Coordinates of C-alpha atoms and ligand atoms in Angstrom, one line a residue:
X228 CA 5.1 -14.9 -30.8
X229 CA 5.5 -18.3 -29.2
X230 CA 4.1 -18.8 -25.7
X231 CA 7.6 -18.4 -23.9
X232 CA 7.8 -15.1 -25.8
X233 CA 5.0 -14.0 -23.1
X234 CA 5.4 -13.1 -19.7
X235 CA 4.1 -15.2 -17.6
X236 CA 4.3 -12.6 -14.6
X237 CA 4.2 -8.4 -15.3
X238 CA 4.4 -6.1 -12.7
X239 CA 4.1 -2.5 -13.3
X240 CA 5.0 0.8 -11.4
X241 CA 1.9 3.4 -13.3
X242 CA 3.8 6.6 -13.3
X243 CA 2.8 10.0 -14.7
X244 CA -1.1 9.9 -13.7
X245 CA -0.2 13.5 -11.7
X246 CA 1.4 14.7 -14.8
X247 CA -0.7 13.6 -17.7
X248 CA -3.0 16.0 -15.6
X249 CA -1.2 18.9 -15.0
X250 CA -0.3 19.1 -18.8
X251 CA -4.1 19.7 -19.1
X252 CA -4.6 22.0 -16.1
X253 CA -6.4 19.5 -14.0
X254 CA -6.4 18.2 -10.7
X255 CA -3.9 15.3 -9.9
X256 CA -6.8 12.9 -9.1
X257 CA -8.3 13.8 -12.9
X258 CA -5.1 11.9 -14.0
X259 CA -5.8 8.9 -11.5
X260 CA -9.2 8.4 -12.6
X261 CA -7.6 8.5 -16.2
X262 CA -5.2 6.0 -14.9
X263 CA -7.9 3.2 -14.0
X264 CA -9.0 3.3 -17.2
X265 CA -5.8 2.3 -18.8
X266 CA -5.8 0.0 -16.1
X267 CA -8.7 -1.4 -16.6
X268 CA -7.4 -1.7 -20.8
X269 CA -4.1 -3.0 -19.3
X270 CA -6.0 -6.5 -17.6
X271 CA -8.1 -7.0 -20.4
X272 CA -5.4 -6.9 -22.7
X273 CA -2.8 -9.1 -20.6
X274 CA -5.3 -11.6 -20.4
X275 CA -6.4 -11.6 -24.1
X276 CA -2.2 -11.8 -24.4
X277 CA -2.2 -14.9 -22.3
X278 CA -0.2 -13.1 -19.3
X279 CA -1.5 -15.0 -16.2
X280 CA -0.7 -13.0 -13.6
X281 CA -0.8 -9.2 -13.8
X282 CA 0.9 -7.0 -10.7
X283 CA 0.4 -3.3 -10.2
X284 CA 1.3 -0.7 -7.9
X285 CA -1.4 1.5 -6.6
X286 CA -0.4 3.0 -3.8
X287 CA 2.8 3.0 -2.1
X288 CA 3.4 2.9 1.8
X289 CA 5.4 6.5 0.9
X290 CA 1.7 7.8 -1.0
X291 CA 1.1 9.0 2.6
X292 CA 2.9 11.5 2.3
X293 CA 1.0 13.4 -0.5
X294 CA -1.4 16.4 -0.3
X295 CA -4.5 15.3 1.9
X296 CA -6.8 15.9 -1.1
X297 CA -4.7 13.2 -3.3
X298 CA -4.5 10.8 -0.6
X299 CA -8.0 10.7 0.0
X300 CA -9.3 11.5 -4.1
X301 CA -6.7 8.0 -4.6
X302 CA -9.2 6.4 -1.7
X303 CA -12.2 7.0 -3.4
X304 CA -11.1 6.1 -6.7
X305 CA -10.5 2.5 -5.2
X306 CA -13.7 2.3 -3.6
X307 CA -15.4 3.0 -6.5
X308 CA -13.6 1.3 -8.7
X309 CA -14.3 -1.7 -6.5
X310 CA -17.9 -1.8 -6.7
X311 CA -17.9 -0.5 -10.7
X312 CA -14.8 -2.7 -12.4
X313 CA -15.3 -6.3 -10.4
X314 CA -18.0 -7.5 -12.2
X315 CA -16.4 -7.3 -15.5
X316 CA -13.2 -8.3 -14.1
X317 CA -14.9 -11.4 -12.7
X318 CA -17.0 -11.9 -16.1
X319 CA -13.4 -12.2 -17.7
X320 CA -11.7 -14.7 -15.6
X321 CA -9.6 -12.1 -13.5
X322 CA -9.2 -13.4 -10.0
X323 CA -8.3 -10.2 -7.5
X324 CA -5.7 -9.9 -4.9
X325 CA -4.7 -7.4 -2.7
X326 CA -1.4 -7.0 -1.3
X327 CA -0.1 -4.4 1.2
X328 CA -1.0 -3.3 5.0
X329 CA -4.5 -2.8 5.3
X330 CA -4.5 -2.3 8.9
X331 CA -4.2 1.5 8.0
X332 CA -7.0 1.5 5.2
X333 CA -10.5 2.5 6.1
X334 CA -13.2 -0.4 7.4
X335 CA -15.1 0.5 3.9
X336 CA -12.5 0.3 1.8
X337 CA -11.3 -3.1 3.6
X338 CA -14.9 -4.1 2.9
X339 CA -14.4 -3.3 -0.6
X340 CA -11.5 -5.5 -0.9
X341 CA -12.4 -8.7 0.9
X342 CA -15.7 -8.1 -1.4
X343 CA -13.8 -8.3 -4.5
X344 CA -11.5 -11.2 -3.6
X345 CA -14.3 -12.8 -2.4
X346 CA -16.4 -12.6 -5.4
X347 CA -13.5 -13.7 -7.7
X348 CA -11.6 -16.3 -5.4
X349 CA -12.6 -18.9 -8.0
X350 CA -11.5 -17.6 -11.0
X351 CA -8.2 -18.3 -12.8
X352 CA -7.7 -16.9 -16.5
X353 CA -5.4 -14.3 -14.8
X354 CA -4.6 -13.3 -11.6
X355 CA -4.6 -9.9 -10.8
X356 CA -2.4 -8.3 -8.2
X357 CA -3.2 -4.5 -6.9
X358 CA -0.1 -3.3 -4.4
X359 CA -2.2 -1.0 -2.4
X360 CA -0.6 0.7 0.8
X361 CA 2.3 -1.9 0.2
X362 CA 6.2 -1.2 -0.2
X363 CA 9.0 -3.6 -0.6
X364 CA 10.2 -3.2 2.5
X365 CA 7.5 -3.6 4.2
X366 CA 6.9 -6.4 2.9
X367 CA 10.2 -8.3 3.7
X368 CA 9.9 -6.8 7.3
X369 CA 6.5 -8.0 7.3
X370 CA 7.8 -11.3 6.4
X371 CA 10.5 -11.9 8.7
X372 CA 8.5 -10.8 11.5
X373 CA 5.8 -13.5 11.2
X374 CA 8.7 -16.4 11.0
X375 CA 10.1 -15.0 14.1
X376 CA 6.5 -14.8 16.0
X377 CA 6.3 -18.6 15.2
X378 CA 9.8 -18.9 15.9
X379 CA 10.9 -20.3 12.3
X380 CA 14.0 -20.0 11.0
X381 CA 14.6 -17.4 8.7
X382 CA 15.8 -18.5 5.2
X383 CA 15.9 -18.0 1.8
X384 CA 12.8 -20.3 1.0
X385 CA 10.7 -19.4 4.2
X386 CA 11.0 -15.3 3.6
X387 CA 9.5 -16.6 0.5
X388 CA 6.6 -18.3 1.5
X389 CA 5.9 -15.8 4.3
X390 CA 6.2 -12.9 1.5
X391 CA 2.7 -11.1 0.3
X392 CA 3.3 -12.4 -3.0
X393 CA 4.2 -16.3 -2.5
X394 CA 0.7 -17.4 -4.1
X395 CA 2.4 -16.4 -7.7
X396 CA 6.0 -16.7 -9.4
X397 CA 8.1 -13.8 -9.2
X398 CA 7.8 -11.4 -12.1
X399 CA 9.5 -12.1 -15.6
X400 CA 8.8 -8.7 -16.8
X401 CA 8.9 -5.2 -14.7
X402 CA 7.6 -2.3 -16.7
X403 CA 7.7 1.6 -15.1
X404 CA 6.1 4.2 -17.3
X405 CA 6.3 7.8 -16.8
X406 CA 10.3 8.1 -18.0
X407 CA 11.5 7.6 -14.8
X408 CA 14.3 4.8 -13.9
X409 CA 14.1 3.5 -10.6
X410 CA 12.5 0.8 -8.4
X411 CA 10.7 2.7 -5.9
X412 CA 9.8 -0.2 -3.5
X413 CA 8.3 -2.3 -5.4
X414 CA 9.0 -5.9 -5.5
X415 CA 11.8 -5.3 -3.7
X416 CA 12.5 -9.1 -3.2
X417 CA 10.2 -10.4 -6.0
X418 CA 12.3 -8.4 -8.6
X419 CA 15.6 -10.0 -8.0
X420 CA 15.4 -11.1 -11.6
X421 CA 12.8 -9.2 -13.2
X422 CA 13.8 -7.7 -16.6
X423 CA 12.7 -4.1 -16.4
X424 CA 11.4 -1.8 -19.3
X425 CA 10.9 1.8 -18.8
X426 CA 9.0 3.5 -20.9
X427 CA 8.4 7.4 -21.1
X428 CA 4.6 7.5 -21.6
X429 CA 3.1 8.7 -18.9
X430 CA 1.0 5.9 -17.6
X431 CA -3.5 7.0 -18.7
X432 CA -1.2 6.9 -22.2
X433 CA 0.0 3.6 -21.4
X434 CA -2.4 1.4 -23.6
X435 CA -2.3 -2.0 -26.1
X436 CA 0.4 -1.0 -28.4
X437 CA 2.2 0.1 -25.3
X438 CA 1.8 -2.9 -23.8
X439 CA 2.6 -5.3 -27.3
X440 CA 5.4 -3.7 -27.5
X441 CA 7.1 -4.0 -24.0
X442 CA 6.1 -7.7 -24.4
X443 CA 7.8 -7.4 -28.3
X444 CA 11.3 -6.1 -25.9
X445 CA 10.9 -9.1 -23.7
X446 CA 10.8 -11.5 -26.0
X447 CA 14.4 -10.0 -27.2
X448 CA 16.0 -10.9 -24.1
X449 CA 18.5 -13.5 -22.7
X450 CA 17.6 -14.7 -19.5
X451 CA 20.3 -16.4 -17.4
X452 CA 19.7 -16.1 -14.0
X453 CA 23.2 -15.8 -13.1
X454 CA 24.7 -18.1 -15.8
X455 CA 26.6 -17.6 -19.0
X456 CA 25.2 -17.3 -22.1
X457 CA 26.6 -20.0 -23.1
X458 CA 24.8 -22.4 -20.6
X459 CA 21.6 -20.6 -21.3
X460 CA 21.6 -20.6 -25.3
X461 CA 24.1 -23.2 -25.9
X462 CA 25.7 -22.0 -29.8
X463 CA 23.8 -19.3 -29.5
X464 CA 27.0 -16.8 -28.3
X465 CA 29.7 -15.9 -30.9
X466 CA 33.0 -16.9 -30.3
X467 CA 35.4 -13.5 -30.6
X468 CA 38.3 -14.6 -33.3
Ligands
FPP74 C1 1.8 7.5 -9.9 O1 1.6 8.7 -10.7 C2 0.6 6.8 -9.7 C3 0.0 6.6 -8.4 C4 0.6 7.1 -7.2 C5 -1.3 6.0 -8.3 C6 -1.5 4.9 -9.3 C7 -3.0 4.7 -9.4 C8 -3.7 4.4 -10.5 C9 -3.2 4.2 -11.8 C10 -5.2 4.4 -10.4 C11 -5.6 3.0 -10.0 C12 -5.7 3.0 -8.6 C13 -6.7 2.4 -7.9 C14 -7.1 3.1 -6.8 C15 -7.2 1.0 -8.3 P1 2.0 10.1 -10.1 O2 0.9 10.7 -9.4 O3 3.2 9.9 -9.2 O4 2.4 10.8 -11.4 P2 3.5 12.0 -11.5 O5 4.8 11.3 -11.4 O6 3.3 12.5 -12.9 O7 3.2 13.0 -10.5

């Protein structure tokens, strides 16, 4: 595969932690702590792939809504994941970001967090996106919001830089496991030209063969960005008799 055969950009909705655990009569969280370790395969592997910048959703503004014991189980798990995965993570290039509202998140876990991007601001093999407390919405309200407080016009190109996501390009490649088929705010705006893959692993399966072969069903497609094949992949299309 050829370098334009990899994404540049992957962002990822990790569905089916609650069910991979259920199937084995544990508690939901048992499947999220089995979901940061295909996470933590998932980084290694984009990077070794030569993906540069690696998107995932963690925990949406809607997560709320789950059973206290989830919400606060998903909590931990990022705290400790914080202190246990950076150093590795730094040790292999991966430069951490966090994107979402973390006006609602607990002072320790916003410790955590500034901790980690701290620790890897200089770092630039990939760069390594965790949605946390974030939703698409949000995000573009978020945006437009700050342009009016500074009394900026609001346009196509300034919603963009005042997005969460304007340090990186938007996402070639948008991958949800866990067989369902929707966007579930995520990269609401971001995604406009994503080309999504859905995959009915449930996402602690989710691991390198998963992950070569979404990149393998990338590589298959055409994109045009609004334009004909034609101008895209000029004598590439077939002309119909
Ligand atoms: C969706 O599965 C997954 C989540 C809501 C959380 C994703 C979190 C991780 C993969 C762990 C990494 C997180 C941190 C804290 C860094 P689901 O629970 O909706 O699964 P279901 O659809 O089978 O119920």
């Amino acid at each position: 595969m050829g370098p334009a055969a990899i994404p540049h950009h992957i962002a990822i909705v990790m569905d089916g932690n609650g069910r991979w655990a259920m199937r084995r009569y544990l508690p939901r969280v048992a499947g999220h702590k089995k979901g940061v370790d295909a996470l933590r395969a998932c980084v290694l592997h984009c990077g070794e792939r030569g993906v540069r910048v690696l998107t995932v959703f963690a925990f949406s503004s809607e997560n709320w809504n789950r059973p206290q014991e989830e919400v606060s189980g998903l909590m931990e798990l990022l705290a400790v994941a914080l202190t246990r995965e950076v150093p590795q993570l730094h040790a292999e290039g991966v430069r951490i970001h966090f994107v979402g509202n973390r006006a609602a998140l607990s002072d320790k876990v916003r410790a955590g967090l500034q901790q980690a991007e701290a620790a890897t601001a200089s770092n630039q093999r990939l760069t390594f996106n965790i949605c946390f407390n974030y939703g698409g919405r949000w995000d573009i309200a978020q945006a437009a919001a700050s342009l009016a407080a500074k009394g900026e016009p609001v346009t196509e190109a300034s919603l963009d830089r005042a997005m969460a996501l304007s340090h990186v390009p938007d996402p070639d490649l948008l991958i949800r496991t866990g067989g369902e088929q929707r966007i579930s705010n995520f990269l609401l705006w971001q995604g406009a030209y994503s080309e999504l893959y859905f995959s009915d692993k449930l996402w602690p399966d989710f691991d390198e063969a998963a992950i070569d072969a979404a990149i393998a069903d990338y590589a298959g497609r055409e994109r045009r960005f609004g334009k004909t094949s034609e101008q895209v992949a000029p004598g590439k299309s077939k002309k119909v008799a």
